[in-house]
mmCIF file of C-alpha atoms in Angstrom:
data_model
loop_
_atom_site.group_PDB
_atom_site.id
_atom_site.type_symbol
_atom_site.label_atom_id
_atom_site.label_comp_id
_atom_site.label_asym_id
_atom_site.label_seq_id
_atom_site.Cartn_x
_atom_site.Cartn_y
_atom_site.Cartn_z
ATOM 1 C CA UNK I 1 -0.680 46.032 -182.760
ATOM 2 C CA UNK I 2 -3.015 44.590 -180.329
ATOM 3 C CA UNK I 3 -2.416 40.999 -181.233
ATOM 4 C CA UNK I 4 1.082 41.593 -181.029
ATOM 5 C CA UNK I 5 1.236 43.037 -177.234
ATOM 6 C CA UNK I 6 -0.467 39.782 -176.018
ATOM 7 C CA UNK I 7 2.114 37.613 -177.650
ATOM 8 C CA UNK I 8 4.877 39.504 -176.247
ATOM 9 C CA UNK I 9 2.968 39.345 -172.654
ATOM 10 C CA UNK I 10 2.668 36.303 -172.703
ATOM 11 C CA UNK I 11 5.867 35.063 -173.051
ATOM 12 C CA UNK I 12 7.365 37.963 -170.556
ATOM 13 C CA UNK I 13 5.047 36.250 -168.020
ATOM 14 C CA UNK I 14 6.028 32.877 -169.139
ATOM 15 C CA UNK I 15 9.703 33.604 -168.521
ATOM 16 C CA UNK I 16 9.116 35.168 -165.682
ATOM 17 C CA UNK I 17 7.488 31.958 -164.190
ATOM 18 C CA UNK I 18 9.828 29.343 -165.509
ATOM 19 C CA UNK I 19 12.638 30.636 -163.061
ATOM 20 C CA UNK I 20 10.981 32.563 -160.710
ATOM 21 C CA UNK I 21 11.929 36.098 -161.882
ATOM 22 C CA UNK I 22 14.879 38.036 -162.862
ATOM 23 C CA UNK I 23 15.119 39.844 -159.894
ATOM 24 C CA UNK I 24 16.749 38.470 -156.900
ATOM 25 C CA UNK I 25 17.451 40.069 -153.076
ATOM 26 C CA UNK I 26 20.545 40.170 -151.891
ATOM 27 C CA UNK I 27 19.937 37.350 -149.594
ATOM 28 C CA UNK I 28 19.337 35.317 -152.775
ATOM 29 C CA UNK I 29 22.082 36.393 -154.020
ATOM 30 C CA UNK I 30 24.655 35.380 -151.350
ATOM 31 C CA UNK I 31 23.399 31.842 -151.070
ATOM 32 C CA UNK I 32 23.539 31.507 -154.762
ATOM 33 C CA UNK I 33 27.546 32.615 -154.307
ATOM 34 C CA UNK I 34 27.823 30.627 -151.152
ATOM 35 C CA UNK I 35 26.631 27.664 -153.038
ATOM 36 C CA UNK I 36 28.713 27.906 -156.175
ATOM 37 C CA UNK I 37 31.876 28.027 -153.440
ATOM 38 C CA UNK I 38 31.166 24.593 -152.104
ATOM 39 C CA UNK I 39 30.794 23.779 -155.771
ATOM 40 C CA UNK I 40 33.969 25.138 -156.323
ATOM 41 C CA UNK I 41 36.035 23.730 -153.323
ATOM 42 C CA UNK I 42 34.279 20.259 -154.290
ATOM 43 C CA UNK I 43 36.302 20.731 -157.813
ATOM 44 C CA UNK I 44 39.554 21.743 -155.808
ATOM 45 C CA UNK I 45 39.439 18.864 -153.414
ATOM 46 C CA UNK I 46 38.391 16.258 -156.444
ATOM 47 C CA UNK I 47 41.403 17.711 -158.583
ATOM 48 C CA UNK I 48 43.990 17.464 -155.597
ATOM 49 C CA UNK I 49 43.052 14.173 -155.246
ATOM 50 C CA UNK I 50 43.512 13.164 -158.471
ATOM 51 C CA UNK I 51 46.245 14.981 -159.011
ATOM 52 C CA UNK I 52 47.949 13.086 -155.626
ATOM 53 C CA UNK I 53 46.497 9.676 -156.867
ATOM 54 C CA UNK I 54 48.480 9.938 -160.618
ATOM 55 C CA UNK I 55 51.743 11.289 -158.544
ATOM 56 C CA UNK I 56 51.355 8.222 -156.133
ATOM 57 C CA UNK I 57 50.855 5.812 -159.421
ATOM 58 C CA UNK I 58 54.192 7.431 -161.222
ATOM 59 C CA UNK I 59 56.004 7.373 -157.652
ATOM 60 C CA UNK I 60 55.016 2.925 -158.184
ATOM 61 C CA UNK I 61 56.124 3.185 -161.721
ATOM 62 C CA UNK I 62 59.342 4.587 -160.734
ATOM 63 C CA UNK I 63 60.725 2.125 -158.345
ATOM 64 C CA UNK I 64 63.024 0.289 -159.389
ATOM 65 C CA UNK I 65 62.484 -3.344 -160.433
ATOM 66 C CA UNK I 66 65.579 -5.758 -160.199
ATOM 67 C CA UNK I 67 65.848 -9.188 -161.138
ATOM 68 C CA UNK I 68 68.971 -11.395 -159.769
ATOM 69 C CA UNK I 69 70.491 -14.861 -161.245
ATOM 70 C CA UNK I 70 73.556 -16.744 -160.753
ATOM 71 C CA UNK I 71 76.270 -16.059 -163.661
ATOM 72 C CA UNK I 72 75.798 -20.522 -163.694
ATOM 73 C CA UNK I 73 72.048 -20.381 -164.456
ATOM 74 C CA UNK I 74 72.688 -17.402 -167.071
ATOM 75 C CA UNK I 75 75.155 -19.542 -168.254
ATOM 76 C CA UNK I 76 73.061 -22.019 -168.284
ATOM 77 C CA UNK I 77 70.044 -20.391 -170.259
ATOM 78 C CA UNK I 78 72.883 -19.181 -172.699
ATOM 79 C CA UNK I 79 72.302 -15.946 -171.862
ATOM 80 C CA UNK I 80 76.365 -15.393 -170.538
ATOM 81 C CA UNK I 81 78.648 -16.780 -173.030
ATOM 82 C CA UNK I 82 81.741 -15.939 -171.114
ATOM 83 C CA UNK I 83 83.246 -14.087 -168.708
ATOM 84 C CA UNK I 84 86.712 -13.578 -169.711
ATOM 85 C CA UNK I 85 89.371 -14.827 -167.195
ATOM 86 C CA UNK I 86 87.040 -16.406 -165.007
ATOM 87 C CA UNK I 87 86.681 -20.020 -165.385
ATOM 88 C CA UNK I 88 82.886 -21.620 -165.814
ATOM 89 C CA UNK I 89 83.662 -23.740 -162.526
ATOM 90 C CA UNK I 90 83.585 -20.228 -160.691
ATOM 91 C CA UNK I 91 79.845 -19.320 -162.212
ATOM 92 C CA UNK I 92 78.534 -20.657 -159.310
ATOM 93 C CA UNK I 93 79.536 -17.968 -156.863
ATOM 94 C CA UNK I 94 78.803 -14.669 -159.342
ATOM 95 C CA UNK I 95 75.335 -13.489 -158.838
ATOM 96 C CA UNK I 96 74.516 -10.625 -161.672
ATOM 97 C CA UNK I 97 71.867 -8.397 -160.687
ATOM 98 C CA UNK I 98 69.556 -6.443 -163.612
ATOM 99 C CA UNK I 99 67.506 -3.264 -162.264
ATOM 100 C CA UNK I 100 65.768 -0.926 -163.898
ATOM 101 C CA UNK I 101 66.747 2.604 -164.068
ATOM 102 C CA UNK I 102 65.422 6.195 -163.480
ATOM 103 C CA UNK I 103 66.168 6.175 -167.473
ATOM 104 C CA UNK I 104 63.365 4.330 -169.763
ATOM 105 C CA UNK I 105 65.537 1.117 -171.546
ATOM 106 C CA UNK I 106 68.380 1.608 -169.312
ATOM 107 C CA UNK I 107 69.613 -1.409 -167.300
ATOM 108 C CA UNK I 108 72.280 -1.056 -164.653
ATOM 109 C CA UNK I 109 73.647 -4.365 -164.316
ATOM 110 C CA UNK I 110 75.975 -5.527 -161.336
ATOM 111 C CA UNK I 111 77.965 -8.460 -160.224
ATOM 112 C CA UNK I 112 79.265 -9.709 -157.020
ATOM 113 C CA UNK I 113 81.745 -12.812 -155.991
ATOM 114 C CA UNK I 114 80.736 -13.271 -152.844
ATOM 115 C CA UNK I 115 80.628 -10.571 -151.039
ATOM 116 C CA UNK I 116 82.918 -8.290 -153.224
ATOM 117 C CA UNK I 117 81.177 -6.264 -155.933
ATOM 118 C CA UNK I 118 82.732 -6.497 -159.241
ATOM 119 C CA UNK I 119 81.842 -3.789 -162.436
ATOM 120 C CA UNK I 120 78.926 -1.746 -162.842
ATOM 121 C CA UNK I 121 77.531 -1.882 -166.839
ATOM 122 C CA UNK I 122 74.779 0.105 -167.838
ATOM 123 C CA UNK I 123 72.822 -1.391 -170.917
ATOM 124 C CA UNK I 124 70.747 0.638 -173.185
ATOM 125 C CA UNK I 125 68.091 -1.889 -174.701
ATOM 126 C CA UNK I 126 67.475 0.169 -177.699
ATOM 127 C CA UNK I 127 71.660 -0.518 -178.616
ATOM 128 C CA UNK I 128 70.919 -3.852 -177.845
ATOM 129 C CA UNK I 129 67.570 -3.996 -180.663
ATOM 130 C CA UNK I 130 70.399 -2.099 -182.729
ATOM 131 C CA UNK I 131 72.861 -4.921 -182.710
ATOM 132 C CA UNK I 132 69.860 -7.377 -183.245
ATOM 133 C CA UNK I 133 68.803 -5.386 -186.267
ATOM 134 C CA UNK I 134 72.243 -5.789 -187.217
ATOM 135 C CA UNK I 135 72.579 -9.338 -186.859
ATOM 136 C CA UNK I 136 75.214 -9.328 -184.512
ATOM 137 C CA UNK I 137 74.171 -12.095 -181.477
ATOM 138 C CA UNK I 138 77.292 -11.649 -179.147
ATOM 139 C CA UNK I 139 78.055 -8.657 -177.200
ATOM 140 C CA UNK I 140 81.521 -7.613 -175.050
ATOM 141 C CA UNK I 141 81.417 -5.426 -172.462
ATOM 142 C CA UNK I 142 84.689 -4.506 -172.673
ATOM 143 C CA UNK I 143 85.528 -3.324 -169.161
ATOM 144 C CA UNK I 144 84.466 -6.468 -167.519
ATOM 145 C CA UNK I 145 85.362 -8.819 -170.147
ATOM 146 C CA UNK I 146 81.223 -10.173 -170.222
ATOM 147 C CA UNK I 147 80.027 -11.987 -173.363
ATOM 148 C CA UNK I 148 76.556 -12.296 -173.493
ATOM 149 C CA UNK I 149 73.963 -13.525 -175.975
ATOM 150 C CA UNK I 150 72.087 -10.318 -177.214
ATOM 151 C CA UNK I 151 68.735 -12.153 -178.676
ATOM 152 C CA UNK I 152 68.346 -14.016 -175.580
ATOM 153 C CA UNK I 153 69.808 -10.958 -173.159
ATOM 154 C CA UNK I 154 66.653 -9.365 -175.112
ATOM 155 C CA UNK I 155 64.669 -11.975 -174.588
ATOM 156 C CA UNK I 156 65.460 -11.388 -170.530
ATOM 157 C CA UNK I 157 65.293 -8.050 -170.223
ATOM 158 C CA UNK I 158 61.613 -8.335 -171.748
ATOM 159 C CA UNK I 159 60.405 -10.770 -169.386
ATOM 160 C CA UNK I 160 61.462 -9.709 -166.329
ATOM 161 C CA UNK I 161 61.065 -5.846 -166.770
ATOM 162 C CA UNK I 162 58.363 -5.033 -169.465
ATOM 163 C CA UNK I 163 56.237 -8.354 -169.001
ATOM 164 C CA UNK I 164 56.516 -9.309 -172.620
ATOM 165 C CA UNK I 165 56.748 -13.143 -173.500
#
């Protein structure tokens, strides 16, 4: 009985000294609320700004990367086998252009003689891990008449656009 009201005193005066009472005025109150705002708008700015920083960083990974070569020096590195019709001695003037796409593994490629602007190909790098799964080392566009070496086309592709050597 006795014994057990002391305990229980005790400990009610305990708590109440650890955090300075249960009660608090209304004055209390609003600065505790006031507080817990900043708090909270210190959360909302940090998340906006993260959030803004991660859209900025996919914005980067978005843009498109393009690497351009004469169709000699692909030629050259046996990437181009052949372009059909057009004589090697003409190479020279064909720049091909490889960018990257909005797609992931898509590659728009593009040629120009000169100044004129000759067939757009899109190439899909997973078809061309396909054909080199199936063995096959050439490739035709068939529009364009292009022959190029898939292994080393691979090879390219991987170098330029996903820094893999």
């Amino acid at each position: 009985g006795h014994l057990q009201s002391e305990e229980v005193q005790a400990e009610e005066e305990a708590g109440s000294q650890e955090d300075g009472g249960y009660c608090r005025t209304d004055e209390q109150e609003e600065e505790v609320l006031r507080g817990s705002g900043d708090i909270l708008s210190g959360v909302r700015q940090s998340l906006r700004q993260t959030t803004y920083r991660r859209a900025k960083n996919r914005v980067k990974e978005i843009k498109r990367k393009t690497a351009k070569y004469s169709a000699q020096k692909l030629y050259e590195k046996g990437i181009l086998v052949e372009i059909e019709k057009v004589p090697v001695s003409s190479f020279k003037g064909i720049t091909i252009e490889f960018a990257s796409t909005d797609q992931v593994g898509v590659f728009e490629v593009s040629g120009k003689l000169g100044a004129v602007n000759i067939d757009k190909i899109n190439v899909v790098f997973e078809n061309l891990l396909q054909l080199q799964y199936e063995g096959i080392s050439t490739l035709k566009f068939d529009e364009s008449g292009v022959v190029v070496n898939v292994n080393l086309l691979i090879f390219l592709l991987n170098k330029k656009f996903y820094g893999v050597e």
